[in-house]
N, CA and C of each residue as an Amber inpcrd file, in Angstrom:
protein
   402
-237.2250000  61.0120000 113.7530000-236.9560000  59.7650000 114.4340000
-235.6360000  59.0870000 114.0680000-235.2750000  59.2010000 112.7740000
-234.0120000  58.6110000 112.3070000-232.7950000  59.1840000 112.8790000
-232.9200000  60.4050000 113.4370000-231.8430000  61.0800000 114.0380000
-231.6870000  60.6890000 115.5250000-232.6760000  60.0930000 116.0780000
-232.7030000  59.7820000 117.5090000-231.6580000  58.8080000 117.9210000
-231.4990000  57.6620000 117.1330000-230.5210000  56.6680000 117.5140000
-229.0760000  57.1940000 117.4850000-228.6430000  57.8760000 116.3830000
-227.2860000  58.3510000 116.4220000-227.0740000  59.4330000 117.5250000
-227.9890000  60.3020000 117.9020000-227.8980000  61.1790000 118.9670000
-227.6870000  60.4410000 120.3190000-228.5150000  59.3910000 120.4870000
-228.4690000  58.6330000 121.6540000-227.1370000  57.9650000 121.8280000
-226.5840000  57.3860000 120.7150000-225.3050000  56.7340000 120.7820000
-224.1770000  57.6930000 121.0620000-224.3240000  58.8790000 120.4990000
-223.3150000  59.9790000 120.7350000-223.3350000  60.2980000 122.1480000
-224.5240000  60.5350000 122.7550000-224.6380000  60.9060000 124.1290000
-224.0950000  59.8250000 125.0230000-224.3910000  58.6210000 124.7680000
-223.8840000  57.4540000 125.5820000-222.3790000  57.3250000 125.4710000
-221.7810000  57.6520000 124.2790000-220.3990000  57.5270000 124.2050000
-219.6910000  58.4940000 125.0000000-220.2710000  59.6830000 125.2430000
-219.7440000  60.6810000 126.0540000-219.6300000  60.3160000 127.5050000
-220.5270000  59.3640000 127.8770000-220.5330000  58.8480000 129.2170000
-219.4470000  57.7820000 129.5660000-219.0230000  57.1670000 128.5210000
-217.9690000  56.1370000 128.7430000-216.6120000  56.7000000 129.1520000
-215.9700000  55.9750000 130.0560000-214.6320000  56.4920000 130.5380000
-213.6430000  55.3900000 130.3190000-212.4600000  55.6680000 129.9860000
-211.4400000  54.7510000 129.8370000-210.3880000  54.9810000 130.9510000
-210.5380000  54.1500000 132.0100000-209.5870000  54.3000000 133.0300000
-208.3240000  53.5160000 132.7400000-207.3050000  54.2950000 132.4300000
-206.0500000  53.5800000 131.9500000-205.0250000  53.4280000 133.1200000
-205.3770000  53.9010000 134.3400000-204.4250000  53.7700000 135.4480000
-204.4380000  52.2590000 135.9690000-203.3250000  51.6820000 136.2030000
-203.2040000  50.3430000 136.6640000-203.8480000  50.2320000 138.1080000
-204.3990000  49.0990000 138.4600000-204.9970000  48.8830000 139.7270000
-203.9380000  49.0320000 140.8380000-204.2250000  49.7280000 141.9020000
-203.3540000  49.9330000 142.9830000-204.2550000  49.9830000 144.3280000
-204.0540000  49.0830000 145.2000000-204.8520000  49.0880000 146.3350000
-204.5650000  50.1770000 147.4030000-203.5350000  51.0380000 147.0400000
-203.0640000  52.0640000 147.9300000-202.9180000  53.3020000 147.1590000
-203.1280000  54.4880000 147.8330000-202.9400000  55.7340000 147.2310000
-201.4060000  56.0930000 147.2220000-200.9690000  56.8330000 146.1950000
-199.5570000  57.2650000 146.1890000-198.6220000  55.9640000 146.4450000
-198.7670000  55.0060000 145.4450000-197.8900000  53.7550000 145.5570000
-196.4240000  54.1390000 145.7340000-195.8020000  53.3950000 146.6660000
-194.4160000  53.6430000 146.9730000-193.5550000  52.4570000 146.7600000
-193.9270000  51.2420000 147.0200000-193.2030000  49.9900000 146.8610000
-194.1650000  48.8270000 146.6960000-193.7510000  47.8830000 145.9800000
-194.5900000  46.6440000 145.7390000-193.7000000  45.4990000 145.7100000
-194.3180000  44.2270000 145.9970000-193.5170000  43.0640000 145.9600000
-194.5710000  41.9370000 145.7380000-194.1510000  40.7580000 145.1160000
-195.0620000  39.6580000 145.0460000-194.2880000  38.3690000 144.9510000
-195.0470000  37.2550000 145.2550000-194.4720000  35.8740000 145.2280000
-195.6060000  34.9010000 144.9810000-195.1810000  33.7220000 145.0580000
-196.0780000  32.6020000 144.8000000-195.9100000  31.4060000 145.8190000
-196.8140000  30.4500000 145.7890000-196.9220000  29.2960000 146.7200000
-197.1360000  29.7620000 148.1340000-198.2470000  30.3520000 148.4450000
-199.3740000  30.8040000 147.6080000-198.9770000  32.0840000 146.9350000
-199.8440000  32.4730000 145.9340000-199.7020000  33.7660000 145.3710000
-199.8780000  34.8690000 146.4770000-198.9750000  35.9130000 146.4350000
-199.2520000  37.0170000 147.4110000-198.6330000  38.1890000 146.6870000
-199.1260000  39.4810000 147.1680000-198.5530000  40.6500000 146.7340000
-198.7200000  41.7720000 147.8370000-197.6830000  42.5630000 147.9790000
-197.7910000  43.6120000 148.9910000-197.6380000  44.9430000 148.2930000
-198.4590000  45.9350000 148.7060000-198.3160000  47.2660000 148.0990000
-198.2500000  48.2510000 149.3120000-197.2130000  49.0310000 149.1870000
-196.9900000  50.0120000 150.2100000-197.2680000  51.4270000 149.7100000
-198.1940000  52.0450000 150.3590000-198.5210000  53.4520000 149.8840000
-198.3270000  54.4740000 150.8430000-198.9830000  55.5920000 150.6490000
-198.8130000  56.7770000 151.4800000-199.4340000  56.5670000 152.9090000
-200.4710000  55.8090000 153.0310000-201.0370000  55.7130000 154.3630000
-201.2660000  54.2470000 154.8440000-200.9890000  53.3070000 153.9750000
-201.2370000  51.7970000 154.4050000-200.3860000  50.8250000 153.5970000
-200.3040000  49.7070000 154.2780000-199.6280000  48.6160000 153.6830000
-200.7270000  47.6100000 153.4060000-200.8610000  47.0230000 152.1530000
-201.8710000  46.0570000 151.8740000-201.2410000  44.7830000 151.4240000
-201.5750000  43.7650000 152.1130000-201.1200000  42.3740000 151.7160000
-202.2630000  41.6670000 151.1470000-202.0980000  41.1100000 149.8750000
-203.1960000  40.3790000 149.1940000-202.6900000  39.0560000 149.0310000
-203.4350000  38.0100000 149.4530000-203.0350000  36.5620000 149.2390000
-204.1620000  35.8390000 148.5330000-203.6260000  34.8230000 147.7790000
-204.4570000  33.9700000 147.0580000-204.5960000  32.6050000 147.8530000
-205.3320000  31.6600000 147.2710000-205.4440000  30.3550000 147.8820000
-204.2030000  29.6190000 147.7130000-204.0290000  28.5110000 148.4980000
-202.8640000  27.6090000 148.4050000-202.6900000  27.1880000 146.9860000
-201.3880000  26.9670000 146.6480000-201.1050000  26.3630000 145.3140000
-200.4990000  27.4200000 144.4210000-200.2590000  28.6600000 144.8290000
-199.6560000  29.6150000 143.9940000-200.4060000  30.2100000 142.9020000
-201.7220000  30.1210000 142.9750000-202.4940000  30.6410000 141.8250000
-203.1060000  31.9850000 142.1970000-203.1850000  32.8740000 141.2740000
-203.8110000  34.2220000 141.5220000-205.2270000  34.3060000 140.9160000
-205.7170000  33.1770000 140.3720000-207.0550000  33.2610000 139.8090000
-208.1780000  32.8110000 140.7610000-207.8470000  32.4900000 141.9270000
-208.8270000  32.1040000 142.9080000-209.3030000  33.2770000 143.7310000
-209.9070000  33.0180000 144.8470000-210.3830000  34.1400000 145.7730000
-209.1940000  34.7310000 146.4110000-209.0460000  36.0710000 146.2690000
-208.0010000  36.8410000 146.8190000-208.5590000  37.5870000 148.1030000
-207.7230000  37.5990000 149.2180000-207.9960000  38.2750000 150.3840000
-206.9810000  39.2820000 150.6650000-207.4140000  40.4740000 151.0600000
-206.5560000  41.5590000 151.4050000-206.6370000  42.0820000 152.8520000
-205.4780000  42.3190000 153.3660000-205.4080000  42.7930000 154.7690000
-204.5770000  44.1300000 154.8050000-205.1580000  45.1400000 155.4540000
-204.4360000  46.4560000 155.5310000-203.8030000  46.6490000 156.7880000
-202.6610000  47.2830000 156.7920000-201.9170000  47.6300000 158.0180000
-201.6090000  49.2180000 157.9230000-201.4310000  49.8440000 159.0550000
-200.9870000  51.2830000 158.9950000-199.6590000  51.4620000 158.2960000
-199.4990000  52.4330000 157.5900000-198.1950000  52.7060000 156.8700000
-197.1500000  53.2020000 157.8740000-195.9550000  52.6860000 157.7720000
-194.8690000  53.1060000 158.6590000-193.7090000  53.3480000 157.6960000
-192.7380000  54.1540000 158.1280000-191.6320000  54.4970000 157.3160000
-190.5870000  53.4100000 157.4370000-189.8080000  53.0420000 156.3430000
-188.8480000  51.9680000 156.4150000-187.7080000  52.3130000 157.3210000
-187.1950000  51.3090000 158.0060000-185.9090000  51.4270000 158.6620000
-184.7840000  50.8840000 157.6880000-183.7130000  51.5620000 157.5840000
-182.6480000  51.1040000 156.6660000-181.4570000  50.7680000 157.3860000
-180.9480000  49.5390000 157.2990000-179.7730000  49.0740000 158.0880000
-178.9790000  48.2370000 157.0130000-177.6970000  48.6520000 156.8090000
-176.8540000  47.9880000 155.8760000-177.4570000  47.7380000 154.5570000
-178.1560000  48.6660000 154.0470000-178.8020000  48.6560000 152.7280000
-180.1030000  47.8370000 152.7080000-180.5950000  47.3440000 153.7440000
-181.7500000  46.5030000 153.7740000-182.9210000  47.4500000 154.3550000
-183.9580000  47.4990000 153.5610000-185.1260000  48.3080000 154.0050000
-186.1250000  47.3630000 154.7300000-186.6530000  47.8010000 155.8070000
-187.6200000  47.0030000 156.6280000-188.6990000  47.8450000 157.1340000
-189.9370000  47.3060000 156.7730000-191.2010000  48.0390000 157.2180000
-191.8200000  46.9720000 158.3080000-192.2590000  47.5340000 159.3150000
-192.9620000  46.6600000 160.4230000-194.1960000  47.4300000 160.7970000
-195.3560000  46.7420000 160.8470000-196.5790000  47.3110000 161.0580000
-197.5270000  46.3840000 161.7790000-198.4490000  46.9190000 162.5350000
-199.5640000  46.0660000 163.0830000-199.3760000  45.9090000 164.5130000
-200.1480000  45.1570000 165.2760000-200.0050000  44.8660000 166.6630000
-200.6870000  43.5640000 167.0350000-200.3290000  43.1200000 168.2130000
-200.8480000  41.8330000 168.6630000-200.4420000  40.6790000 167.6760000
-201.4480000  39.9560000 167.2850000-201.1570000  38.7290000 166.4260000
-201.2030000  39.1590000 164.9730000-201.5560000  40.3590000 164.6770000
-201.5730000  40.8930000 163.2580000-200.5010000  41.7880000 163.0290000
-199.2410000  41.2500000 162.9100000-198.0600000  42.0280000 162.6310000
-197.3770000  41.6260000 161.4300000-197.0590000  42.4620000 160.5690000
-196.3350000  42.2160000 159.2220000-195.0560000  42.8940000 159.2080000
-194.0610000  42.1940000 158.7500000-192.7180000  42.7890000 158.6190000
-192.2640000  42.3870000 157.1260000-191.8440000  43.4260000 156.5460000
-191.4270000  43.3380000 155.0800000-189.9260000  43.7880000 155.0160000
-189.0930000  42.9150000 154.4630000-187.7040000  43.1210000 154.3490000
-187.3040000  43.0040000 152.9230000-186.6510000  44.1230000 152.3170000
-186.1880000  44.1470000 150.9680000-184.7390000  44.2950000 150.9400000
-184.0160000  43.3080000 150.3530000-182.5450000  43.3240000 150.1480000
-182.3220000  43.4870000 148.6290000-181.3530000  44.2720000 148.3240000
-180.9430000  44.5760000 146.9370000-180.2200000  43.2330000 146.4360000
-180.8810000  42.5480000 145.6430000-180.3640000  41.3760000 144.9960000
-181.3010000  40.9570000 143.8860000-180.7940000  40.8130000 142.6690000
-181.7380000  40.6380000 141.5710000-182.5860000  39.3790000 141.8550000
-183.8670000  39.3780000 141.4700000-184.8130000  38.2760000 141.7120000
-185.6430000  38.1010000 140.4660000-186.0550000  36.8640000 140.2450000
-186.9580000  36.5970000 139.0880000-188.1520000  35.8580000 139.5500000
-189.3170000  36.1920000 139.0880000-190.5970000  35.5310000 139.4130000
-191.5170000  35.7210000 138.2370000-192.0460000  34.6520000 137.8170000
-193.0510000  34.5890000 136.7370000-192.3520000  35.1000000 135.4410000
-191.0310000  34.8890000 135.2320000-190.3480000  35.3120000 134.0390000
-190.0060000  36.8240000 134.0320000-190.2760000  37.5430000 135.1010000
-190.0070000  38.9350000 135.1870000-188.8830000  39.1940000 136.2670000
-188.0360000  40.1850000 136.0040000-186.8850000  40.4030000 136.8590000
-187.0880000  41.6590000 137.6830000-186.7230000  41.6570000 138.9340000
-186.8460000  42.7230000 139.9090000-185.5710000  42.9160000 140.6140000
-185.3390000  44.2040000 141.1900000-184.0370000  44.4520000 141.8600000
-183.9120000  43.9420000 143.2900000-185.0160000  43.5240000 143.9410000
-184.9930000  43.1430000 145.3630000-185.4700000  41.7940000 145.5990000
-184.8280000  41.1290000 146.5830000-185.3620000  39.8800000 147.1650000
-186.2360000  40.3470000 148.3460000-187.4840000  39.8680000 148.4500000
-188.2980000  40.3370000 149.6190000-188.7600000  39.1540000 150.4320000
-188.7410000  39.4000000 151.7830000-189.2550000  38.4300000 152.7240000
-190.4030000  39.1260000 153.5110000-191.5420000  38.5820000 153.5360000
-192.6650000  39.0620000 154.3670000-192.9000000  38.0710000 155.4850000
-192.8730000  38.4790000 156.6810000-193.1110000  37.7170000 158.0000000
-194.4580000  38.1700000 158.3500000-195.2600000  37.1140000 158.4890000
-196.7100000  37.4900000 158.9530000-197.1750000  36.5480000 160.0400000
-197.0690000  36.9990000 161.2610000-197.4520000  36.2400000 162.4720000
-196.8620000  34.9190000 162.4260000-195.5010000  34.7810000 162.2390000
-194.6590000  33.5680000 162.1840000-194.6790000  32.9020000 160.8720000
-195.3950000  33.2860000 159.8600000-195.3140000  32.6690000 158.6130000
-194.3280000  33.5430000 157.6520000-193.4840000  32.8460000 156.8340000
-192.5900000  33.4980000 155.9610000-192.9900000  33.3830000 154.5230000
-193.0960000  34.5580000 153.6680000-193.3460000  34.4520000 152.3730000
-192.1850000  35.0330000 151.6700000-191.7200000  34.4700000 150.6250000
-190.5230000  34.9750000 149.8880000-190.8620000  35.3260000 148.4730000
-190.2500000  36.4580000 147.9600000-190.6870000  36.8660000 146.5370000
-189.6600000  37.9630000 146.1600000-190.1950000  38.7240000 145.2370000
-189.4290000  39.7910000 144.5560000-190.1050000  41.1180000 144.6190000
-189.3000000  42.1960000 144.5970000-189.9580000  43.4080000 144.7300000
-189.1620000  44.6020000 144.0360000-189.7340000  45.7650000 144.0760000
-189.2580000  46.9200000 143.4610000-189.7980000  47.0760000 141.9950000
-189.2060000  48.0830000 141.1830000-189.7340000  48.3400000 139.9070000
-189.0960000  47.1980000 138.9590000-189.9350000  46.6280000 138.1100000
-189.5070000  45.6610000 137.1870000-188.2600000  46.1030000 136.3430000
-187.2650000  45.2170000 136.2910000-186.0980000  45.4850000 135.5610000
-186.3580000  45.2020000 134.0320000-186.0150000  46.0870000 133.2050000
-186.0890000  45.8690000 131.7680000-184.7330000  46.0090000 131.1440000
-184.3320000  45.2240000 130.1500000-183.0720000  45.2940000 129.4920000
-183.1250000  46.5010000 128.5820000-182.1790000  47.3410000 128.6620000
-182.0330000  48.4220000 127.7070000-181.3790000  47.9130000 126.4490000
-181.9650000  48.2900000 125.3560000-181.3620000  47.8790000 124.0230000
-180.6970000  49.1110000 123.4690000-179.4700000  49.0110000 123.1070000
-178.7190000  50.1380000 122.5930000-177.6380000  49.8210000 121.6930000
């Protein structure tokens, strides 16, 4: 009987998994951007574009709502990447211009504008810039 508890704990520890991959609402993540007032983030993956928005006031700790759009390839004109997807009143357009941008104390390579059915959201996008120390 005294061996039963250690064996049970050992068996249960084998069932535990440590998922170390960061959350991504899309498969094969390609591009991401975020902003505030209200909090928003967009993730562009292999088959969809997902826009996640928070409540008014720029906070990300309230209820978040996500909307998915079909993935499209970006159009590139004069160095500006533009994705446009959806139909009818549910159209999203994402425009990324190369120009350093800072949000929440973090630096990114792109300034991003998301147009959503007449509403404009501004923020930053691309891979976070880190200073190289050398």
